[in-house]
PDB file of C-alpha atoms in Angstrom:
ATOM      1  CA  UNK A  12       2.993   4.967  -8.691  1.00  0.00           C
ATOM      2  CA  UNK A  13       5.321   2.287  -9.989  1.00  0.00           C
ATOM      3  CA  UNK A  14       4.861  -1.140  -8.433  1.00  0.00           C
ATOM      4  CA  UNK A  15       6.717  -4.421  -8.280  1.00  0.00           C
ATOM      5  CA  UNK A  16       6.004  -7.910  -6.982  1.00  0.00           C
ATOM      6  CA  UNK A  17       5.469  -7.813  -3.234  1.00  0.00           C
ATOM      7  CA  UNK A  18       7.872  -9.637  -0.950  1.00  0.00           C
ATOM      8  CA  UNK A  19       8.244 -10.019   2.781  1.00  0.00           C
ATOM      9  CA  UNK A  20       5.473  -8.733   5.026  1.00  0.00           C
ATOM     10  CA  UNK A  21       3.735  -6.952   2.154  1.00  0.00           C
ATOM     11  CA  UNK A  22       3.203 -10.204   0.242  1.00  0.00           C
ATOM     12  CA  UNK A  23       0.755 -11.322   2.927  1.00  0.00           C
ATOM     13  CA  UNK A  24      -1.276  -8.165   2.400  1.00  0.00           C
ATOM     14  CA  UNK A  25      -1.165  -7.605  -1.358  1.00  0.00           C
ATOM     15  CA  UNK A  26       0.542  -9.035  -4.437  1.00  0.00           C
ATOM     16  CA  UNK A  27       2.042  -5.683  -5.490  1.00  0.00           C
ATOM     17  CA  UNK A  28       4.241  -3.209  -3.648  1.00  0.00           C
ATOM     18  CA  UNK A  29       5.184   0.366  -4.568  1.00  0.00           C
ATOM     19  CA  UNK A  30       8.766   1.061  -5.511  1.00  0.00           C
ATOM     20  CA  UNK A  31      10.330   3.722  -3.334  1.00  0.00           C
ATOM     21  CA  UNK A  32      13.130   5.733  -4.848  1.00  0.00           C
ATOM     22  CA  UNK A  33      16.222   6.042  -2.694  1.00  0.00           C
ATOM     23  CA  UNK A  34      17.098   9.715  -2.120  1.00  0.00           C
ATOM     24  CA  UNK A  35      20.445   9.124  -3.842  1.00  0.00           C
ATOM     25  CA  UNK A  36      18.667   8.706  -7.224  1.00  0.00           C
ATOM     26  CA  UNK A  37      16.108  11.518  -6.955  1.00  0.00           C
ATOM     27  CA  UNK A  38      18.095  13.917  -9.136  1.00  0.00           C
ATOM     28  CA  UNK A  39      18.616  11.276 -11.822  1.00  0.00           C
ATOM     29  CA  UNK A  40      14.913  10.311 -11.715  1.00  0.00           C
ATOM     30  CA  UNK A  41      13.914  13.951 -12.300  1.00  0.00           C
ATOM     31  CA  UNK A  42      16.502  14.491 -15.066  1.00  0.00           C
ATOM     32  CA  UNK A  43      14.538  15.082 -18.281  1.00  0.00           C
ATOM     33  CA  UNK A  44      17.606  14.178 -20.336  1.00  0.00           C
ATOM     34  CA  UNK A  45      17.583  10.630 -18.953  1.00  0.00           C
ATOM     35  CA  UNK A  46      15.822   8.795 -21.779  1.00  0.00           C
ATOM     36  CA  UNK A  47      17.444   5.381 -22.088  1.00  0.00           C
ATOM     37  CA  UNK A  48      15.128   2.712 -20.637  1.00  0.00           C
ATOM     38  CA  UNK A  49      18.039   0.704 -19.237  1.00  0.00           C
ATOM     39  CA  UNK A  50      19.293   3.691 -17.229  1.00  0.00           C
ATOM     40  CA  UNK A  51      15.810   4.457 -15.963  1.00  0.00           C
ATOM     41  CA  UNK A  52      15.141   0.843 -14.962  1.00  0.00           C
ATOM     42  CA  UNK A  53      18.418   0.792 -13.035  1.00  0.00           C
ATOM     43  CA  UNK A  54      16.969   3.477 -10.740  1.00  0.00           C
ATOM     44  CA  UNK A  55      13.945   1.321  -9.907  1.00  0.00           C
ATOM     45  CA  UNK A  56      15.308  -0.935  -7.221  1.00  0.00           C
ATOM     46  CA  UNK A  57      12.960  -2.453  -4.632  1.00  0.00           C
ATOM     47  CA  UNK A  58      13.384  -1.283  -1.069  1.00  0.00           C
ATOM     48  CA  UNK A  59      14.624  -3.595   1.642  1.00  0.00           C
ATOM     49  CA  UNK A  60      11.369  -5.314   2.600  1.00  0.00           C
ATOM     50  CA  UNK A  61      12.830  -6.237   5.980  1.00  0.00           C
ATOM     51  CA  UNK A  62      12.529  -2.545   6.878  1.00  0.00           C
ATOM     52  CA  UNK A  63       8.738  -2.666   6.591  1.00  0.00           C
ATOM     53  CA  UNK A  64       6.588  -3.505   9.584  1.00  0.00           C
ATOM     54  CA  UNK A  65       2.888  -4.207   9.640  1.00  0.00           C
ATOM     55  CA  UNK A  66       0.308  -3.272  12.234  1.00  0.00           C
ATOM     56  CA  UNK A  67      -3.466  -2.991  12.477  1.00  0.00           C
ATOM     57  CA  UNK A  68      -4.934   0.462  11.908  1.00  0.00           C
ATOM     58  CA  UNK A  69      -8.224   2.019  12.948  1.00  0.00           C
ATOM     59  CA  UNK A  70     -11.255   1.322  10.747  1.00  0.00           C
ATOM     60  CA  UNK A  71     -11.381   5.068   9.955  1.00  0.00           C
ATOM     61  CA  UNK A  72      -9.010   4.282   7.068  1.00  0.00           C
ATOM     62  CA  UNK A  73     -11.969   2.667   5.278  1.00  0.00           C
ATOM     63  CA  UNK A  74     -13.515   6.032   4.402  1.00  0.00           C
ATOM     64  CA  UNK A  75     -12.048   8.486   1.891  1.00  0.00           C
ATOM     65  CA  UNK A  76     -13.613  11.271   3.967  1.00  0.00           C
ATOM     66  CA  UNK A  77     -10.928  10.707   6.586  1.00  0.00           C
ATOM     67  CA  UNK A  78      -7.569  12.257   5.838  1.00  0.00           C
ATOM     68  CA  UNK A  79      -5.577  12.628   9.037  1.00  0.00           C
ATOM     69  CA  UNK A  80      -1.933  11.889   9.832  1.00  0.00           C
ATOM     70  CA  UNK A  81      -2.930   9.586  12.700  1.00  0.00           C
ATOM     71  CA  UNK A  82      -4.639   7.128  10.322  1.00  0.00           C
ATOM     72  CA  UNK A  83      -1.353   5.259   9.913  1.00  0.00           C
ATOM     73  CA  UNK A  84      -0.847   4.926  13.674  1.00  0.00           C
ATOM     74  CA  UNK A  85      -1.321   1.481  15.210  1.00  0.00           C
ATOM     75  CA  UNK A  86      -4.898   0.855  16.282  1.00  0.00           C
ATOM     76  CA  UNK A  87      -5.657   0.821  19.952  1.00  0.00           C
ATOM     77  CA  UNK A  88      -6.280  -2.777  20.956  1.00  0.00           C
ATOM     78  CA  UNK A  89      -9.596  -3.382  22.644  1.00  0.00           C
ATOM     79  CA  UNK A  90      -9.969  -6.460  24.744  1.00  0.00           C
ATOM     80  CA  UNK A  91     -13.232  -8.315  24.939  1.00  0.00           C
ATOM     81  CA  UNK A  92     -14.070  -9.321  28.477  1.00  0.00           C
TER      82      UNK A  92
END
C-alpha cells in the first residue's frame, strides 16, 4: 500500500491516506519495463478527496475475526430513550 498525506474528510480520521491508481494507469503501473522513478511517480496521483464520504460502521470491524462485505455498510443508528 502506498500512502500520501491525508486531505479532506480523511484528514480528520488519520494523517495518511492510500493512493488509489486510476484505471487508466493500471497497465503502465504493471509494466515491468517502467523503471524511471519520475515516470513511476507520475502515476501516483492522489484521488479526488471530495469523492470520499465518511460514516460510522458497526463495532464488528474491531475484530480481525470478522471478514464480511457488510462491515463497510453504515451502522444502524440506535437512539437512546
